[in-house]
Amino acid sequence: MSTQLAGDRSLPLRERKKLRTRRALADAALRMFTEKGFDATTLEELAEEAEVSKSTFFRAFPAKEAAAIEAEAELWSAYLTALAGRELSGPVLNELHQALAAAAAGLDPGWDERFLATRRLVAAEPALLAYVEQYRAGIKNQVIASLAAKLRLDAEDLRLHVLAELASTAWSVSGRHWVRNGGRGGRGALIERLDGAVRAIPASLDLSAPA
Protein backbone atom coordinates (compact mmCIF):
# COMPACT_ATOMS: atom_id res chain seq x y z
CA MET A 1 0.00 0.00 0.00
CA SER A 2 1.35 3.40 -0.92
CA THR A 3 1.91 5.86 1.93
CA GLN A 4 2.19 8.83 -0.43
CA LEU A 5 -0.47 11.52 -0.36
CA ALA A 6 -3.13 11.92 -3.03
CA GLY A 7 -2.08 15.56 -3.43
CA ASP A 8 1.56 14.73 -4.08
CA ARG A 9 2.23 16.38 -7.46
CA SER A 10 5.27 14.18 -8.02
CA LEU A 11 2.87 11.29 -8.65
CA PRO A 12 1.19 10.65 -12.01
CA LEU A 13 -2.42 11.83 -12.22
CA ARG A 14 -3.68 8.23 -12.42
CA GLU A 15 -1.91 7.34 -9.18
CA ARG A 16 -3.22 10.45 -7.42
CA LYS A 17 -6.76 9.52 -8.43
CA LYS A 18 -6.30 5.99 -7.08
CA LEU A 19 -5.03 7.35 -3.78
CA ARG A 20 -7.94 9.80 -3.53
CA THR A 21 -10.40 6.97 -4.15
CA ARG A 22 -8.70 4.81 -1.54
CA ARG A 23 -8.82 7.60 1.03
CA ALA A 24 -12.48 8.34 0.25
CA LEU A 25 -13.36 4.68 0.78
CA ALA A 26 -11.35 4.43 3.99
CA ASP A 27 -12.90 7.64 5.37
CA ALA A 28 -16.40 6.45 4.47
CA ALA A 29 -15.74 3.05 6.01
CA LEU A 30 -14.49 4.51 9.29
CA ARG A 31 -17.43 6.90 9.50
CA MET A 32 -20.12 4.37 8.59
CA PHE A 33 -18.73 1.51 10.67
CA THR A 34 -18.54 3.83 13.68
CA GLU A 35 -22.07 5.17 13.22
CA LYS A 36 -23.88 2.06 11.99
CA GLY A 37 -21.69 -0.86 13.01
CA PHE A 38 -19.30 -3.00 11.00
CA ASP A 39 -21.62 -5.94 10.33
CA ALA A 40 -24.62 -3.73 9.63
CA THR A 41 -22.83 -1.78 6.89
CA THR A 42 -22.84 -3.49 3.51
CA LEU A 43 -20.23 -3.15 0.80
CA GLU A 44 -22.89 -1.72 -1.47
CA GLU A 45 -23.68 1.03 1.03
CA LEU A 46 -20.02 1.79 1.52
CA ALA A 47 -19.32 2.01 -2.21
CA GLU A 48 -22.38 4.23 -2.70
CA GLU A 49 -21.26 6.55 0.10
CA ALA A 50 -17.85 6.96 -1.58
CA GLU A 51 -19.52 7.25 -5.02
CA VAL A 52 -17.64 4.34 -6.55
CA SER A 53 -18.58 0.89 -7.83
CA LYS A 54 -18.22 -2.31 -5.84
CA SER A 55 -15.52 -3.48 -8.26
CA THR A 56 -13.61 -0.24 -7.60
CA PHE A 57 -13.75 -1.02 -3.89
CA PHE A 58 -12.12 -4.39 -4.45
CA ARG A 59 -9.41 -2.81 -6.56
CA ALA A 60 -8.54 -0.67 -3.52
CA PHE A 61 -9.12 -3.15 -0.68
CA PRO A 62 -9.34 -6.94 -0.41
CA ALA A 63 -12.12 -6.82 2.21
CA LYS A 64 -14.31 -4.56 4.37
CA GLU A 65 -11.91 -5.14 7.25
CA ALA A 66 -8.99 -3.73 5.27
CA ALA A 67 -10.86 -0.48 4.62
CA ALA A 68 -11.71 -0.22 8.31
CA ILE A 69 -8.10 -0.45 9.47
CA GLU A 70 -6.52 1.74 6.79
CA ALA A 71 -4.98 4.11 9.35
CA GLU A 72 -3.31 1.15 11.03
CA ALA A 73 -2.11 -0.17 7.67
CA GLU A 74 -0.65 3.23 6.76
CA LEU A 75 1.65 3.05 9.76
CA TRP A 76 2.89 -0.49 9.16
CA SER A 77 3.35 0.08 5.45
CA ALA A 78 5.45 3.15 6.23
CA TYR A 79 7.41 1.10 8.78
CA LEU A 80 8.30 -1.55 6.19
CA THR A 81 9.30 1.15 3.72
CA ALA A 82 11.48 2.92 6.32
CA LEU A 83 13.14 -0.35 7.32
CA ALA A 84 13.80 -1.33 3.71
CA GLY A 85 15.59 1.96 3.14
CA ARG A 86 17.81 1.77 6.24
CA GLU A 87 21.46 0.75 6.21
CA LEU A 88 21.57 -1.21 9.45
CA SER A 89 24.30 -0.28 11.92
CA GLY A 90 24.57 -1.16 15.61
CA PRO A 91 21.88 -2.77 17.76
CA VAL A 92 19.07 -4.04 15.56
CA LEU A 93 16.31 -3.23 18.04
CA ASN A 94 17.38 0.42 17.87
CA GLU A 95 17.18 0.25 14.07
CA LEU A 96 13.63 -1.10 14.27
CA HIS A 97 12.76 1.58 16.80
CA GLN A 98 14.11 4.34 14.57
CA ALA A 99 12.31 2.96 11.51
CA LEU A 100 9.02 2.80 13.41
CA ALA A 101 9.42 6.28 14.89
CA ALA A 102 10.27 7.71 11.45
CA ALA A 103 7.24 5.97 9.96
CA ALA A 104 4.90 7.47 12.56
CA ALA A 105 6.43 10.93 12.26
CA GLY A 106 6.09 10.94 8.47
CA LEU A 107 2.36 10.22 8.26
CA ASP A 108 0.03 13.01 7.17
CA PRO A 109 -1.38 15.45 9.77
CA GLY A 110 -4.86 13.90 9.71
CA TRP A 111 -3.56 10.45 10.62
CA ASP A 112 -3.80 11.02 14.39
CA GLU A 113 -7.59 11.37 14.40
CA ARG A 114 -8.05 8.52 11.93
CA PHE A 115 -5.89 6.23 14.05
CA LEU A 116 -7.71 7.13 17.26
CA ALA A 117 -11.07 6.45 15.60
CA THR A 118 -9.77 3.21 14.11
CA ARG A 119 -8.50 1.88 17.43
CA ARG A 120 -11.82 2.70 19.12
CA LEU A 121 -13.68 0.93 16.33
CA VAL A 122 -11.41 -2.11 16.53
CA ALA A 123 -11.94 -2.33 20.30
CA ALA A 124 -15.70 -2.49 19.73
CA GLU A 125 -15.64 -5.01 16.87
CA PRO A 126 -14.21 -8.51 17.59
CA ALA A 127 -13.98 -9.30 13.87
CA LEU A 128 -11.76 -6.27 13.31
CA LEU A 129 -9.57 -7.10 16.29
CA ALA A 130 -8.92 -10.57 14.85
CA TYR A 131 -8.19 -9.03 11.44
CA VAL A 132 -5.71 -6.54 12.92
CA GLU A 133 -3.89 -9.30 14.79
CA GLN A 134 -3.60 -11.34 11.61
CA TYR A 135 -2.46 -8.27 9.68
CA ARG A 136 0.24 -7.43 12.22
CA ALA A 137 1.46 -11.04 12.16
CA GLY A 138 1.99 -10.64 8.42
CA ILE A 139 3.89 -7.39 8.97
CA LYS A 140 6.17 -9.07 11.53
CA ASN A 141 6.93 -11.82 9.02
CA GLN A 142 7.93 -9.18 6.48
CA VAL A 143 10.13 -7.46 9.07
CA ILE A 144 11.83 -10.79 9.80
CA ALA A 145 12.41 -11.42 6.10
CA SER A 146 13.86 -7.91 5.65
CA LEU A 147 16.22 -8.33 8.62
CA ALA A 148 17.27 -11.79 7.48
CA ALA A 149 18.23 -10.42 4.06
CA LYS A 150 20.05 -7.37 5.45
CA LEU A 151 21.94 -9.34 8.13
CA ARG A 152 22.47 -12.46 6.02
CA LEU A 153 20.80 -14.65 8.59
CA ASP A 154 18.35 -17.51 8.31
CA ALA A 155 14.77 -16.28 8.56
CA GLU A 156 14.19 -18.96 11.21
CA ASP A 157 16.78 -17.36 13.51
CA LEU A 158 14.86 -16.88 16.76
CA ARG A 159 16.61 -13.59 17.46
CA LEU A 160 14.90 -12.03 14.45
CA HIS A 161 11.49 -13.24 15.59
CA VAL A 162 12.03 -11.90 19.10
CA LEU A 163 13.21 -8.52 17.81
CA ALA A 164 10.22 -8.17 15.47
CA GLU A 165 7.89 -8.99 18.36
CA LEU A 166 9.62 -6.56 20.72
CA ALA A 167 9.31 -3.65 18.31
CA SER A 168 5.65 -4.45 17.66
CA THR A 169 4.93 -4.82 21.38
CA ALA A 170 6.65 -1.51 22.19
CA TRP A 171 4.33 0.16 19.68
CA SER A 172 1.26 -1.62 21.10
CA VAL A 173 2.07 -0.54 24.65
CA SER A 174 2.68 3.08 23.69
CA GLY A 175 -0.26 3.20 21.28
CA ARG A 176 -2.75 1.84 23.82
CA HIS A 177 -1.67 4.44 26.36
CA TRP A 178 -1.96 7.23 23.79
CA VAL A 179 -5.42 6.13 22.66
CA ARG A 180 -6.68 5.75 26.24
CA ASN A 181 -5.65 9.36 26.81
CA GLY A 182 -7.48 10.56 23.72
CA GLY A 183 -4.31 11.28 21.76
CA ARG A 184 -3.28 13.95 24.26
CA GLY A 185 0.00 15.57 23.30
CA GLY A 186 -0.40 14.68 19.64
CA ARG A 187 2.00 12.67 17.54
CA GLY A 188 4.97 13.86 19.56
CA ALA A 189 3.59 12.32 22.74
CA LEU A 190 2.97 9.02 20.95
CA ILE A 191 6.53 8.85 19.62
CA GLU A 192 7.93 9.87 23.01
CA ARG A 193 5.95 7.04 24.61
CA LEU A 194 7.36 4.66 21.99
CA ASP A 195 10.88 5.82 22.86
CA GLY A 196 10.19 5.10 26.52
CA ALA A 197 8.76 1.66 25.78
CA VAL A 198 11.84 0.66 23.79
CA ARG A 199 14.18 2.00 26.48
CA ALA A 200 12.26 -0.07 29.05
CA ILE A 201 12.95 -3.37 27.25
CA PRO A 202 16.47 -4.05 28.61
CA ALA A 203 15.43 -3.03 32.14
CA SER A 204 12.35 -5.24 31.88
CA LEU A 205 14.48 -8.26 30.95
CA ASP A 206 16.76 -7.61 33.95
CA LEU A 207 13.90 -7.11 36.40
CA SER A 208 14.08 -9.68 39.21
CA ALA A 209 11.87 -10.44 42.17
CA PRO A 210 13.48 -10.27 45.62
CA ALA A 211 15.02 -13.57 46.70
CSV table of C-alpha atoms in Angstrom, one decimal, residues 128-138 140:
chain,number,residue,atom,x,y,z
A,128,LEU,CA,-11.8,-6.3,13.3
A,129,LEU,CA,-9.6,-7.1,16.3
A,130,ALA,CA,-8.9,-10.6,14.9
A,131,TYR,CA,-8.2,-9.0,11.4
A,132,VAL,CA,-5.7,-6.5,12.9
A,133,GLU,CA,-3.9,-9.3,14.8
A,134,GLN,CA,-3.6,-11.3,11.6
A,135,TYR,CA,-2.5,-8.3,9.7
A,136,ARG,CA,0.2,-7.4,12.2
A,137,ALA,CA,1.5,-11.0,12.2
A,138,GLY,CA,2.0,-10.6,8.4
A,140,LYS,CA,6.2,-9.1,11.5
